[in-house]
């Protein structure tokens, strides 16, 4: 498989005379894929019962004739004004009960039946018209589910759908009362139709209620996507794709991914660093033109799993974006570096957002590969360079990672519902493990919590996994490598209660969490062997064997060589030490890297990436500023 490049293009934004030239220039620049259509509903269907696809027919022909493979999209992330007028209550409602307005995008509520029908109607029209079009090689369904905080909706439709979801799940109100323990604070219900969404309560709502609402909301996304996918499958053989986002965890991507052929995601390294990262100000300053060296890689690994091995970058940042609090210019060479980081992780396609910068509307300050006047922006030469390099370096095959991290969306929701300490973040905990492994020069696989076989790995970590699924439990029982769990692993039942036999409920771990405490940001608990616990600490008792302990005498790491449980959230020093120890017992060779240098091994090549403006020399390898180099293994 030779990876390919592409770009996101909006024919409806440009005069028709320009389309051919654009297509030819894309080809001349080394791009071979083009994604279109995801926000063009108002041009496809200007009003009810009035469709106009002639322009789109011509656009697809022009792009395809020029030699481009087209990714056509369903336009349901941007329902036009007339659809909202027809269904005024289709708008998403926030947790304050405030309806969001028309005038940008993603304004629909996943639970609105009328909108669901509209979405299926337009999907069917497109599927019938273009399903067999030879130029269309893939379909993107909708755009970035959940972006702009749009998974959870507190609308009347959501409340109605939630009640029916609960009825279906619990069958009897007594079972629900029992499962949620509604005896607490006299929250018992007599009937399902009394149950509301868990917002605007005086103080916190019942966590079991909230967790079910999060599961329900995720299921609504799954249902929405599945219903479009079913229509498409009936009309096309082309690949079905969705473009997920960075650090959006409000729905279970693994389950959405089961209905698609390929996972893709939208990678904006500088936007994410400014907008989402919890790293400190010094880190953000240091990496402001490079991006967090691990953030993209984490998502590449995550979406490789979501896509069952097949994944793309659908939108790659090409220059400054417009939407983060600060929008710096990437350092020269970074667009190339980001592209190669994706390719080294197995991306089949890297597609840049967008071909040409729009001179109007919300994203007029967002760079493209071309400036608004059609001249080349700095990202274009870098994309072309990658295209040329890909001709020389064809054989980029993935290899089995030796270490893996279990990542679970439901645990994200559970700990958001009940963090117990302001700073506790499941994503943050997992990401710290990821960063630590990567700083040791390792390739990492991300596994879903439904994974059935761990035998391919030497080390598997599952911090914060609220509940261990039966199939994973069986896999752990027969796993011969090192399992590292904790903190918070196996600490809740599926109903979000403390398990009867006190946590951790983790196969092979003997010990009991007697109590937990959370720590303010400037507090920590030091570990005798080095490093500290931050944020979260458990007091473990009845442990078989204490491997490490804290300076205050509390157990820090318990278990044996193959089954270990950590009592708290380790800082990078502690984590690197503990993970390195396991690597050495498992004969995994590590390469200690400075925080600006990362590497990725494929079957034939080792790729080195320098996320900084100065030359770096690591292990005798000289890395130019913002440089990528590869050597044969
Ligand atoms: C993505 C989105 C694109 C565009 C881009 C700007 O999240 O899918 O449509 O808005 O961000 O960076």
mmCIF file of C-alpha atoms and ligand atoms in Angstrom, residues 10 35 38-39 105 143-144 147-148 243 245 266 268 315 321-323 353 363 366, ligand 1:
data_model
loop_
_atom_site.group_PDB
_atom_site.id
_atom_site.type_symbol
_atom_site.label_atom_id
_atom_site.label_comp_id
_atom_site.label_asym_id
_atom_site.label_seq_id
_atom_site.Cartn_x
_atom_site.Cartn_y
_atom_site.Cartn_z
ATOM 1 C CA UNK A 10 -15.370 23.317 -1.775
ATOM 2 C CA UNK A 35 -13.035 15.497 -0.373
ATOM 3 C CA UNK A 38 -19.872 18.017 3.507
ATOM 4 C CA UNK A 39 -21.352 21.477 3.985
ATOM 5 C CA UNK A 105 -23.032 24.211 11.903
ATOM 6 C CA UNK A 143 -18.600 15.743 9.641
ATOM 7 C CA UNK A 144 -16.889 15.475 13.016
ATOM 8 C CA UNK A 147 -17.369 18.629 17.620
ATOM 9 C CA UNK A 148 -18.395 21.947 19.227
ATOM 10 C CA UNK A 243 -13.719 12.120 10.182
ATOM 11 C CA UNK A 245 -11.803 14.806 15.986
ATOM 12 C CA UNK A 266 -8.783 15.798 11.618
ATOM 13 C CA UNK A 268 -4.644 20.274 13.878
ATOM 14 C CA UNK A 315 -7.919 17.070 7.475
ATOM 15 C CA UNK A 321 -5.865 27.890 11.926
ATOM 16 C CA UNK A 322 -8.474 30.421 13.034
ATOM 17 C CA UNK A 323 -10.209 28.765 15.978
ATOM 18 C CA UNK A 353 -7.612 21.157 4.970
ATOM 19 C CA UNK A 363 -12.754 30.589 8.287
ATOM 20 C CA UNK A 366 -7.639 29.801 8.249
HETATM 21 C C1 LIG B 1 -12.472 21.050 11.251
HETATM 22 C C2 LIG B 1 -13.694 20.994 10.349
HETATM 23 C C3 LIG B 1 -13.476 21.770 9.076
HETATM 24 C C4 LIG B 1 -12.879 23.105 9.370
HETATM 25 C C5 LIG B 1 -11.601 22.912 10.125
HETATM 26 C C6 LIG B 1 -10.878 24.193 10.432
HETATM 27 O O1 LIG B 1 -12.802 20.798 12.567
HETATM 28 O O2 LIG B 1 -14.031 19.672 10.007
HETATM 29 O O3 LIG B 1 -14.707 21.927 8.420
HETATM 30 O O4 LIG B 1 -13.769 23.860 10.109
HETATM 31 O O5 LIG B 1 -11.887 22.281 11.343
HETATM 32 O O6 LIG B 1 -9.689 23.965 11.124
#
